Amino acid sequence: MALPDAQDVGHDIVCQGWLLKKRRMMMQGFARRYFVLRQSGTLSYSFDPKQPVRDQIFLPHAALSTVAGRRDIHLDSSTATFHIKCLSKEDFDTWTSAFRTFIIVDGRRSSASKPTPRPTHSQRTKSSAIAEDMGSKLQSLALLTAEDAYKNTSLKSKSDKEKSNNHRDVGSVFSKFKKSGHHVTHEDGYLVRPSPDADANFHLQHAHVALESLKSHHTALLKSLYAVYDDTPPSASHGSPSSKAIEGKTENFLSASGSSVSFSPHAKRISSTTDLSDGAPVEWFDAEDNFGEEFLLEDPTPGSGKTRDLLPSRNSSLHEYGSVSSEEEVHTALKTDQLDDSSLHVCQVVRRTRLPSGPVGDEGSLFAILKKNVGKDLSTIAFPVSFNEPLTLLQRTAEEVEYHGLLQQAAEATELVERMCFVAAFAISGYAHTRYRSGRKGFNPMLAETFEDVRMKFIAEKVSHNPVVIAYHAEGDKWELHGTSAGKTKFWGKSLEIIPLGTTRLKIGDDQYEWNKPSSFMRNLMMGTKYLEHCGRMTIKNTISGDSCVIDFKQTGYWGASNEVAGAVLSRSGDVRARLEGKWDDQIALALDPSHFRVLWRITPFPKQAMEYYGFTAFGITMNEITGDLDGKLPPTDSRFRPDVRALEVGNVDEAEAQKTHLEELQRDRRRRGADRTPRWFKLDGEEWKYQGGYWEARAMGWREVPVEPLW
């Protein structure tokens, strides 16, 4: 599917125009690029409006950082990072305002009940910066409303004949980048002249964006001043004297107030504003489905805010179009009493960035145990707790769904090939967390033990003890994922083979996908550094259309690169529709031609201290944490309550070993008495375990109507 030409004035375009973008290669500076922001939240750029899109990011999943004095905007998503410099102060104000409609800012900090410290210099600086920016917005708004017409004498336009020219079709909506450093750019672009209707409404639209930005700043300012004035909320007199007057005059113009939020059930999101200028620890606040955040950065160069505009304001390179409809309108604050089910929404959750303790003592000789069981299924062998990591197999299953945002992108794709590429990227991304996880194993759950994660509405339960089978279910907007995790582990003398047996199934609209995982091998068990290698073929099938994607996990050669994967999307007839390549622990890209690729997924960087904490990812570190939003809402069967896992997490190996032995004896005793637990949330349908529902409903009622008995 080809993207619409960038010069076409589409009804779904929020803003478009020329900006300076930092080149990908270091020490190459900035280059002028044409950016387009659409109502879907997608920001893309190209060399000029007539050329194909080079790259794009999804703003609701991005972090926004701004330096007002230098007119710098930094957008960082899980797939790409854009470093942008605006050509004028007017462009900076309008672009940042447009971005904030997708990256919601409410300025709130941690909800933990801690004594409020005295205001710091950073807090006062932040308040001053926001107040100054709000003052500039007021001045800009006053100038806009005072002018009868906006004259732009520097606009160039192309003839209607040029608009009808055929452009080279890249055969995909994906952006592209050069594999080599040499490429041709077209810098003498032109600015699109707005249509007569757009020109007539230009002032109202610009005023709308300025007002939305002003209200966003006003909300953040009040929250920041709340901390400065000794926990006393500032009165209305502390605000701008003209803010109420302006808001009153524009009451009929705006469809809704900027100080409230109206969300659809699948679009509830919130983000935080954080000042990164001081050396204090940074608190991170999660939003449902990893929605974006904004950071206000202080200008490191004094007086740079007075730098002259690169272009005069009247020659602004920005073009705006109608904003989102009232049903889709996004505001700047969220009232918790507006949530339909507050137990399922993660608002201002401070998550930890490290474990209480790293591994304590030597894990022992794994080879000494394995050499006595060559060729046997090791799932039936009891290992000392020193071979475990402080997570259960249920929690490790949840780690595979960390990049569930790819499923949302797949659901939003309109072409089957594009959708299949994102599904393949998700399937591969499930291995990323295993990069440094070759030394230890997860705790074997008790029968009917559960684990949940509200970030992707994930629920998993151990449904069979021998063989060990884990059933799981997750869902999001327009997608539903379920499957079983089972397998065998065998030692062949020099390497340990993990053979997965479960099937993963995904439903997106009317399309249904399924795939099985290839084998994994733990290498260098006898000597050298142990590492994990995934080898074999994974085939993802669309059981409705007949399309498939064959992914080859390549075995590492002696001199070759490691962890490489290559895939091909095939039609029902076997024709190759697209090719994928990359590494399962780095990134996956779509090959458009031998020199151009589109990155579909890129791994989130590991924490710097990852090797000190069992090789966990930042996501994995949060798996066993009971955050404030979970306190009092988890069932007693949740893995977070296991005493042996908790003891190992804090570094008490002896206590963990004793608790593990006690839990196993309790389970054996229930089995001897014929009182063994049965799966509660999944039922066997033929040979497949399916989620039968009811978990989240029982959770919302506080487990009163559906009592759950503890396992320990």
XYZ file of C-alpha atoms in Angstrom:
712
model
C 0.000 0.000 0.000
C 1.504 3.357 -1.008
C 1.336 6.366 1.248
C -0.525 9.442 0.065
C 1.735 12.062 -1.403
C 3.028 14.373 1.278
C 1.982 17.464 -0.689
C -1.656 16.448 -0.794
C -3.783 18.293 1.735
C -5.454 15.307 3.381
C -8.249 15.530 5.861
C -6.297 13.404 8.333
C -3.236 15.664 8.442
C -2.744 17.688 11.617
C 0.486 19.483 10.678
C 3.073 19.356 7.930
C 6.080 21.418 6.977
C 9.860 21.736 6.850
C 12.011 21.022 9.913
C 15.684 20.298 10.509
C 16.394 16.674 11.424
C 19.644 15.327 12.774
C 21.203 12.790 10.437
C 21.531 9.179 11.547
C 25.300 9.090 11.173
C 27.355 10.862 13.810
C 29.046 14.199 13.064
C 26.855 14.841 10.004
C 24.735 17.621 11.485
C 21.154 18.501 10.543
C 19.362 18.321 7.209
C 16.076 19.850 6.104
C 13.274 17.291 5.923
C 9.540 17.469 5.269
C 7.478 16.207 8.231
C 3.816 15.148 8.273
C 1.781 14.517 11.441
C -1.477 12.615 11.002
C -4.475 12.213 13.254
C -3.534 8.574 13.830
C -0.541 9.853 15.800
C 1.994 8.861 13.141
C 4.818 11.322 12.453
C 6.720 10.692 9.222
C 9.306 12.549 7.147
C 10.687 12.535 3.623
C 13.300 14.387 1.577
C 10.529 16.474 0.032
C 6.741 16.217 -0.250
C 6.894 14.313 -3.529
C 9.297 11.590 -2.393
C 8.465 8.439 -0.397
C 8.457 8.457 3.376
C 11.855 7.723 4.909
C 10.829 6.793 8.440
C 7.993 7.235 10.906
C 7.166 6.861 14.594
C 3.945 6.408 16.551
C 3.679 9.339 18.973
C 1.450 7.748 21.665
C 4.305 5.281 22.297
C 7.043 7.932 22.228
C 8.770 10.114 24.823
C 8.865 13.856 24.068
C 11.755 16.061 25.224
C 11.941 19.773 24.398
C 14.416 22.640 24.816
C 12.419 25.792 24.167
C 15.387 28.164 24.020
C 17.085 26.179 21.272
C 13.849 25.113 19.565
C 14.923 21.466 19.899
C 12.441 18.584 19.951
C 13.497 15.010 20.709
C 11.079 12.120 20.048
C 12.109 8.675 21.209
C 9.929 5.632 20.536
C 10.656 1.929 20.723
C 11.425 1.893 16.992
C 13.200 5.145 16.179
C 14.484 8.447 17.585
C 13.966 11.816 15.885
C 16.119 14.811 16.874
C 14.418 17.883 15.404
C 15.243 21.598 15.322
C 12.466 24.005 14.341
C 13.070 26.813 11.886
C 11.309 29.444 14.013
C 9.838 29.969 17.458
C 6.352 29.904 15.956
C 7.013 26.494 14.424
C 8.377 25.201 17.729
C 5.278 26.303 19.629
C 2.843 24.832 17.134
C 4.642 21.523 16.590
C 5.091 20.886 20.317
C 1.429 21.734 20.881
C 0.415 19.265 18.193
C 2.680 16.560 19.648
C 1.175 17.048 23.096
C -2.275 16.143 21.821
C -0.898 12.629 21.340
C 1.636 12.548 24.212
C -0.568 13.616 27.100
C 1.036 15.604 29.896
C -0.491 16.155 33.302
C 2.592 16.979 35.338
C 1.777 14.579 38.165
C 4.484 12.916 40.211
C 4.508 9.846 42.409
C 1.339 9.006 44.313
C 3.331 7.425 47.161
C 2.460 8.826 50.558
C 5.858 10.324 51.422
C 6.597 13.633 53.165
C 7.063 16.400 50.626
C 10.627 17.779 50.672
C 11.393 21.451 50.626
C 11.314 22.974 47.141
C 14.585 22.517 45.315
C 16.304 24.797 42.875
C 15.308 22.397 40.095
C 11.625 22.705 41.021
C 11.792 26.497 41.014
C 13.661 26.488 37.713
C 11.088 24.165 36.184
C 8.226 26.381 37.363
C 9.929 29.457 35.954
C 10.572 27.751 32.632
C 6.955 26.676 32.282
C 5.699 30.125 33.309
C 7.980 31.794 30.770
C 6.840 29.461 28.030
C 3.208 30.097 28.935
C 3.829 33.836 28.735
C 5.192 33.463 25.227
C 2.118 31.464 24.273
C -0.118 34.258 25.572
C 1.809 36.846 23.599
C 1.633 34.722 20.469
C -2.088 34.224 20.948
C -2.668 37.964 21.385
C -0.813 38.720 18.156
C -2.754 36.081 16.265
C -6.148 37.334 17.406
C -5.175 40.964 16.705
C -4.255 40.382 13.062
C -7.007 40.350 10.456
C -5.069 38.230 8.022
C -1.885 36.280 7.973
C 0.285 37.013 4.961
C 2.932 34.587 3.983
C 4.966 35.917 1.066
C 7.531 33.149 0.934
C 5.241 30.269 0.050
C 5.980 28.512 -3.196
C 3.470 26.296 -4.934
C 3.506 23.670 -7.603
C 1.096 23.555 -10.509
C -1.844 21.153 -10.636
C -0.059 19.252 -13.379
C 2.768 18.352 -11.032
C 0.273 17.043 -8.512
C -0.970 14.530 -11.056
C 2.492 13.159 -11.858
C 3.000 9.499 -11.119
C 5.532 8.751 -8.409
C 7.671 5.701 -8.022
C 5.743 3.157 -5.923
C 7.821 1.484 -3.248
C 5.105 -1.144 -2.788
C 4.810 -0.603 0.944
C 3.757 1.945 3.507
C 7.017 1.448 5.348
C 9.624 4.186 5.596
C 13.151 3.477 4.432
C 16.736 4.301 5.216
C 19.997 3.858 3.321
C 22.074 0.860 4.155
C 25.144 2.708 2.975
C 26.116 6.229 3.885
C 25.817 7.561 0.299
C 22.466 8.811 -0.869
C 21.012 11.671 -2.883
C 18.892 14.296 -1.154
C 16.673 16.978 -2.606
C 17.003 20.081 -0.452
C 15.313 22.692 -2.710
C 11.810 21.712 -1.760
C 8.752 23.892 -1.704
C 6.062 24.706 0.795
C 2.514 23.673 0.067
C 0.035 26.492 -0.265
C -3.015 25.707 1.853
C -6.371 25.364 0.180
C -8.703 28.416 0.317
C -10.742 26.862 3.113
C -7.640 26.014 5.092
C -6.298 29.555 4.598
C -9.578 31.078 5.807
C -9.522 28.986 8.966
C -5.807 29.320 9.587
C -6.149 31.802 12.456
C -8.779 29.820 14.286
C -6.794 26.620 13.953
C -3.597 28.286 15.124
C -5.432 29.835 18.073
C -6.882 26.421 18.929
C -3.454 24.791 19.030
C -1.993 27.669 21.055
C -4.823 27.483 23.577
C -4.464 23.734 23.985
C -0.735 24.153 24.599
C -1.416 26.995 27.042
C -3.818 24.905 29.091
C -1.369 22.014 29.138
C 1.332 24.338 30.443
C -1.071 25.855 32.946
C -1.922 22.440 34.406
C 1.747 21.473 34.695
C 2.575 24.850 36.264
C -0.058 24.510 38.971
C 1.169 21.029 39.842
C 4.779 22.213 39.982
C 3.939 25.269 42.097
C 2.042 22.976 44.443
C 5.382 21.553 45.560
C 7.083 24.955 45.719
C 4.489 26.637 47.974
C 4.773 24.162 50.867
C 1.953 21.854 49.737
C -0.469 24.787 49.478
C -2.197 24.849 46.108
C -1.574 28.186 44.442
C -4.585 30.416 44.112
C -5.942 31.677 40.865
C -4.166 34.956 41.454
C -0.838 33.245 40.958
C -1.679 32.485 37.370
C -1.556 34.771 34.408
C -3.985 37.683 34.803
C -5.138 37.342 31.253
C -5.617 33.576 31.189
C -9.209 33.679 32.407
C -10.127 36.453 30.010
C -8.720 34.601 27.038
C -10.364 31.355 28.115
C -13.708 33.129 28.450
C -13.508 34.651 24.989
C -12.713 31.312 23.425
C -15.216 29.228 25.391
C -17.515 28.925 22.412
C -14.642 28.155 20.076
C -13.304 25.117 21.925
C -15.398 22.004 21.974
C -14.168 20.914 25.400
C -12.101 22.218 28.271
C -8.388 21.478 28.262
C -8.385 20.534 31.929
C -10.347 17.316 31.669
C -9.966 14.074 29.825
C -12.435 12.039 27.852
C -11.175 8.659 26.763
C -12.598 5.653 25.053
C -12.257 2.379 26.978
C -9.253 1.361 24.910
C -7.552 4.742 24.850
C -7.096 5.570 28.515
C -3.572 6.806 28.856
C -1.535 9.167 30.945
C 2.058 10.342 31.060
C 4.354 12.355 33.231
C 6.531 15.419 33.055
C 10.008 15.079 34.520
C 12.826 17.608 34.849
C 16.104 15.990 33.869
C 18.353 18.941 34.550
C 19.473 18.083 38.069
C 21.283 15.102 39.446
C 18.428 13.782 41.550
C 17.074 10.285 40.861
C 14.494 10.267 38.112
C 11.102 8.712 38.864
C 9.435 6.928 35.989
C 5.670 6.597 35.751
C 4.107 3.865 33.663
C 1.022 4.308 31.540
C -1.208 1.583 30.192
C 0.202 -0.016 27.046
C 3.411 1.989 27.346
C 2.034 5.288 26.231
C 4.324 8.280 25.880
C 5.996 10.630 28.302
C 7.252 14.197 28.106
C 10.431 15.651 29.563
C 11.147 19.381 29.817
C 14.877 19.928 29.341
C 16.630 23.069 30.463
C 18.650 24.975 27.904
C 22.336 24.379 28.757
C 23.376 27.571 26.945
C 22.470 30.776 28.845
C 20.686 33.301 26.717
C 20.096 30.929 23.864
C 16.388 31.604 24.136
C 17.069 34.976 22.553
C 18.590 33.474 19.461
C 17.050 34.883 16.325
C 14.690 32.688 14.335
C 16.200 30.745 11.460
C 13.267 31.987 9.419
C 11.077 35.035 10.096
C 7.832 34.101 11.820
C 5.780 35.315 8.901
C 7.641 32.856 6.692
C 6.775 29.913 8.884
C 7.234 26.539 7.237
C 4.309 25.059 9.116
C 0.925 24.089 7.714
C -1.939 23.060 9.931
C -5.179 21.316 9.266
C -8.283 20.504 11.225
C -7.600 18.788 14.488
C -9.187 15.574 15.661
C -12.932 15.307 16.029
C -14.685 15.794 19.348
C -14.942 12.043 19.894
C -11.172 11.704 19.499
C -10.195 14.913 21.278
C -7.393 14.471 23.778
C -6.978 16.756 26.788
C -4.348 17.183 29.445
C -5.496 15.720 32.775
C -7.149 12.512 33.923
C -9.642 12.191 36.757
C -9.483 8.785 38.370
C -13.226 8.769 39.014
C -13.780 8.711 35.254
C -12.271 5.235 34.930
C -14.782 2.467 34.333
C -12.693 -0.042 36.276
C -9.861 1.552 38.164
C -8.420 -1.855 38.999
C -7.356 -2.414 35.400
C -5.704 0.913 34.654
C -2.154 1.775 35.627
C -1.927 5.463 36.586
C 1.269 6.956 37.975
C 2.902 3.704 39.018
C 6.506 4.100 40.121
C 8.296 0.905 39.112
C 11.625 -0.218 40.422
C 14.754 -0.185 38.289
C 16.778 -2.750 40.255
C 16.278 -5.849 42.375
C 16.745 -5.934 46.166
C 19.708 -8.250 45.673
C 21.710 -9.882 42.937
C 22.751 -13.555 42.896
C 24.256 -14.665 46.203
C 26.956 -17.326 46.193
C 27.944 -19.743 43.447
C 25.186 -21.330 41.399
C 27.036 -24.632 41.553
C 28.094 -27.011 38.832
C 25.228 -27.473 36.413
C 27.309 -29.919 34.410
C 27.761 -32.134 37.477
C 23.989 -32.616 37.653
C 23.358 -32.849 33.919
C 26.006 -35.495 33.187
C 24.003 -37.970 35.274
C 20.891 -37.402 33.165
C 22.075 -37.436 29.550
C 19.120 -37.803 27.157
C 16.511 -37.495 29.921
C 13.733 -34.955 30.246
C 15.095 -32.596 32.893
C 11.672 -31.166 33.773
C 11.206 -34.114 36.170
C 14.501 -33.490 38.006
C 14.647 -31.292 41.113
C 17.387 -28.665 41.058
C 18.762 -26.772 44.058
C 17.390 -23.241 44.444
C 20.838 -21.874 43.625
C 20.098 -22.745 39.989
C 16.946 -20.591 39.989
C 16.306 -16.956 39.222
C 13.692 -15.031 41.282
C 10.885 -15.499 38.756
C 8.445 -18.321 38.052
C 7.804 -19.823 34.639
C 4.502 -17.925 34.608
C 6.362 -14.640 34.909
C 8.862 -15.654 32.252
C 5.947 -16.318 29.922
C 4.729 -12.765 30.528
C 8.184 -11.468 29.555
C 7.603 -12.803 26.052
C 4.729 -10.349 25.609
C 6.791 -7.280 26.584
C 6.598 -5.777 23.088
C 2.823 -6.088 22.789
C 2.799 -2.650 21.151
C 3.748 -4.449 17.936
C 0.387 -6.215 18.048
C -1.335 -2.852 18.249
C 0.586 -1.730 15.167
C -0.420 -4.961 13.451
C -4.066 -4.320 14.331
C -3.844 -0.832 12.837
C -2.271 -2.089 9.601
C -4.614 -2.180 6.619
C -2.671 -4.577 4.390
C -2.199 -8.266 5.122
C 1.511 -8.204 4.247
C 2.164 -5.254 6.543
C 0.198 -6.920 9.334
C 2.079 -10.187 8.917
C 5.403 -8.336 9.174
C 4.452 -6.810 12.522
C 3.169 -10.170 13.802
C 6.487 -11.747 12.813
C 8.408 -8.970 14.558
C 6.376 -9.612 17.714
C 7.021 -13.362 17.570
C 10.777 -12.743 17.263
C 10.830 -10.070 19.976
C 9.704 -12.657 22.517
C 13.280 -13.983 22.588
C 14.975 -10.643 23.301
C 14.863 -10.982 27.099
C 16.877 -14.240 26.954
C 20.133 -12.629 25.794
C 21.829 -12.974 29.201
C 19.582 -15.656 30.713
C 21.666 -18.770 30.099
C 22.695 -19.646 33.638
C 19.511 -20.123 35.651
C 15.949 -21.420 35.377
C 12.612 -20.117 36.593
C 10.736 -21.637 39.538
C 8.267 -24.353 38.598
C 4.792 -23.009 39.552
C 2.342 -24.865 41.739
C -0.717 -26.329 40.027
C -3.363 -23.561 39.638
C -0.785 -20.857 40.431
C -1.463 -17.649 38.495
C 0.227 -14.451 37.347
C -1.272 -11.273 35.930
C 0.010 -8.100 34.273
C -2.501 -5.326 33.703
C -0.248 -3.579 31.157
C -1.384 -6.008 28.483
C -4.273 -7.598 30.427
C -2.192 -10.756 30.721
C -3.260 -13.758 32.806
C -1.378 -17.062 33.016
C -2.076 -20.221 35.007
C -0.334 -23.545 35.438
C -2.881 -26.066 34.178
C -0.879 -29.304 34.246
C 1.855 -30.566 36.556
C 3.198 -33.543 34.631
C 3.939 -32.559 31.955
C 4.284 -28.918 32.942
C 1.834 -26.844 30.886
C 1.167 -23.125 31.280
C -1.834 -21.509 29.612
C -1.963 -17.757 29.063
C -4.182 -15.069 27.582
C -3.580 -11.391 26.779
C -5.584 -8.792 24.932
C -5.510 -5.229 23.687
C -7.364 -2.951 21.343
C -8.494 -5.145 18.402
C -6.125 -8.041 19.220
C -6.265 -11.142 21.406
C -3.362 -13.488 22.164
C -3.534 -16.906 23.807
C -1.602 -20.136 23.863
C 0.218 -22.714 25.936
C 3.826 -22.853 27.049
C 5.188 -26.344 27.463
C 8.253 -28.266 26.484
C 11.018 -30.706 27.208
C 14.601 -30.096 28.281
C 17.309 -32.578 27.354
C 21.059 -32.719 27.865
C 23.081 -34.291 25.063
C 26.552 -34.249 26.613
C 27.800 -30.769 25.660
C 24.692 -28.684 25.200
C 21.259 -28.423 26.767
C 18.313 -28.464 24.351
C 14.987 -26.825 25.186
C 12.203 -28.164 22.938
C 9.043 -26.006 23.005
C 5.753 -27.861 22.544
C 3.100 -25.151 22.945
C 1.267 -23.250 20.205
C 0.707 -19.496 20.148
C -2.512 -18.161 18.615
C -3.326 -14.572 17.755
C -6.576 -13.003 16.573
C -6.650 -9.592 14.899
C -10.057 -8.721 13.497
C -11.050 -11.573 11.200
C -7.455 -12.778 10.785
C -6.147 -15.635 12.902
C -2.470 -16.489 13.235
C -0.681 -19.397 14.855
C 2.930 -20.474 15.248
C 5.260 -22.820 17.130
C 8.668 -21.927 18.494
C 11.995 -23.447 17.369
C 14.394 -25.208 19.708
C 16.839 -23.395 21.955
C 20.292 -24.575 23.043
C 22.426 -23.688 26.025
C 26.032 -23.871 24.861
C 29.413 -24.165 26.623
C 28.121 -26.093 29.617
C 31.451 -27.844 30.198
C 33.801 -24.888 29.817
C 33.794 -21.332 28.603
C 31.055 -18.722 28.860
C 27.569 -20.180 28.672
C 25.247 -18.631 26.109
C 21.791 -19.284 24.714
C 21.179 -19.943 21.039
C 17.827 -20.261 19.270
C 17.989 -22.402 16.129
C 15.457 -23.695 13.668
C 12.458 -22.539 11.694
C 9.337 -20.755 12.885
C 6.325 -20.654 10.560
C 3.557 -18.158 11.228
C 0.346 -19.022 9.421
C -2.680 -16.888 8.707
C -5.303 -19.623 8.829
C -7.901 -17.375 7.147
C -6.017 -15.925 4.153
C -3.487 -18.710 3.712
C -0.519 -16.319 3.896
C 2.491 -17.344 5.960
C 5.827 -16.091 7.195
C 8.772 -18.478 7.433
C 11.450 -17.270 9.863
C 14.846 -18.969 10.021
C 16.782 -18.642 13.282
C 20.312 -19.142 12.007
C 22.845 -21.216 13.854
C 25.938 -19.304 14.868
C 29.007 -20.224 12.854
C 32.572 -20.133 14.116
C 33.343 -16.897 12.284
C 29.847 -15.696 11.452
C 27.550 -13.253 13.208
C 25.401 -14.491 16.063
C 21.653 -14.414 16.750
C 20.697 -13.662 13.153
C 17.224 -14.282 11.773
C 15.850 -14.088 8.246
C 12.277 -14.408 7.112
C 10.027 -14.294 4.079
C 6.328 -13.465 3.869
C 4.645 -15.814 1.416
C 1.278 -15.663 -0.283
C -1.074 -18.617 -0.428
C 0.500 -19.586 -3.755
C 4.030 -19.380 -2.360
C 5.068 -16.055 -3.890
C 7.463 -13.981 -1.786
C 5.721 -10.766 -0.760
C 8.291 -9.353 1.687
C 11.592 -10.217 3.347
C 12.709 -9.674 6.940
C 16.152 -9.746 8.491
C 17.892 -8.779 11.699
C 18.779 -10.236 15.094
C 16.432 -11.553 17.751
C 18.330 -9.629 20.441
C 18.700 -6.368 18.529
C 16.212 -5.381 15.829
C 14.096 -6.652 12.933
C 13.770 -4.773 9.652
C 11.764 -5.116 6.457
C 13.929 -5.180 3.322
C 12.417 -2.902 0.677
C 15.321 -3.432 -1.719
C 19.028 -4.298 -1.341
C 19.791 -0.831 0.050
C 16.628 0.243 1.854
C 15.116 -1.134 5.032
C 12.362 -0.245 7.457
C 12.985 -1.056 11.128
C 9.899 -2.739 12.569
C 11.207 -3.441 16.058
C 14.211 -2.493 18.141
C 15.034 -3.887 21.565
C 14.708 -1.676 24.623
C 18.248 -1.198 26.007
C 19.154 -3.413 28.931
C 19.793 -1.711 32.284
C 23.446 -0.910 32.878
C 23.458 -3.207 35.921
C 21.634 -6.049 34.123
C 24.447 -8.544 34.671
C 24.308 -7.826 38.402
C 20.624 -8.792 38.482
C 20.396 -12.174 36.747
C 20.579 -10.581 33.266
C 17.038 -9.203 33.616
C 15.635 -6.592 31.285
C 14.084 -3.435 32.730
C 10.719 -5.091 32.114
C 11.794 -8.308 33.828
C 12.925 -6.434 36.931
C 9.308 -5.335 37.476
C 7.775 -8.801 37.129
C 7.821 -9.781 40.809
C 7.072 -6.318 42.184
C 3.807 -5.540 43.997
C 3.163 -1.927 43.048
C 0.565 0.352 44.595
C -2.009 -0.353 41.897
C -1.779 -4.102 42.646
C -1.878 -3.911 46.429
C -5.056 -5.616 47.640
C -6.169 -6.645 44.148
C -4.130 -9.794 43.490
C -5.521 -13.271 44.225
C -3.609 -15.346 46.815
C -2.469 -17.673 44.022
C -0.367 -14.992 42.283
C 3.330 -15.781 41.852
C 4.304 -12.523 43.550
C 3.242 -14.054 46.880
C 5.501 -17.116 46.657
C 7.757 -17.032 49.732
C 10.608 -18.957 48.098
C 10.820 -16.590 45.127
C 10.648 -13.580 47.446
C 13.401 -14.984 49.672
C 15.712 -15.555 46.709
C 14.950 -12.069 45.399
C 16.255 -10.508 48.618
C 19.327 -12.770 48.611
C 18.355 -15.288 51.329
C 19.238 -18.560 49.601
C 18.812 -20.791 52.678
C 15.323 -19.437 53.360
C 14.419 -19.823 49.678
C 15.525 -23.471 49.715
C 13.506 -24.181 52.861
C 10.377 -22.470 51.503
C 10.688 -24.244 48.143
C 10.860 -27.636 49.894
C 7.856 -26.706 52.036
C 5.712 -25.680 49.043
C 6.554 -28.853 47.145
C 5.617 -30.956 50.190
C 2.274 -29.127 50.495
C 1.502 -29.936 46.861
C 2.465 -33.594 47.265
C 0.269 -33.814 50.364
C -2.733 -32.403 48.474
C -2.139 -34.930 45.722
C -1.983 -37.842 48.204
C -5.251 -36.717 49.806
C -6.975 -36.364 46.444
C -7.384 -32.644 47.069
C -5.108 -31.396 44.321
C -6.096 -28.071 42.787
C -7.641 -27.819 39.342
C -7.239 -24.979 36.836
C -9.612 -22.122 37.601
C -9.436 -19.785 34.607
C -8.622 -22.119 31.700
C -10.391 -25.224 30.471
C -9.305 -27.990 28.134
C -11.083 -27.888 24.763
C -9.923 -30.926 22.827
C -6.147 -30.673 23.013
C -6.060 -26.935 23.592
C -6.351 -24.971 26.824
C -8.625 -21.950 26.387
C -9.302 -19.000 28.645
C -12.870 -19.318 29.938
C -13.107 -15.759 31.234
C -14.117 -14.390 34.578
C -10.718 -13.480 36.036
C -10.835 -9.723 35.506
C -14.500 -9.602 36.526
C -13.747 -11.413 39.799
C -10.777 -9.137 40.359
C -12.939 -6.044 39.924
C -15.265 -7.331 42.679
C -12.381 -7.907 45.067
C -12.652 -11.722 44.843
C -15.781 -11.616 47.031
C -18.070 -13.489 44.647
C -15.377 -15.914 43.486
C -13.222 -16.858 46.485
C -9.748 -18.184 45.669
C -7.982 -20.444 48.155
C -4.255 -19.873 48.728
C -1.644 -22.406 47.684
C 0.853 -21.639 50.442
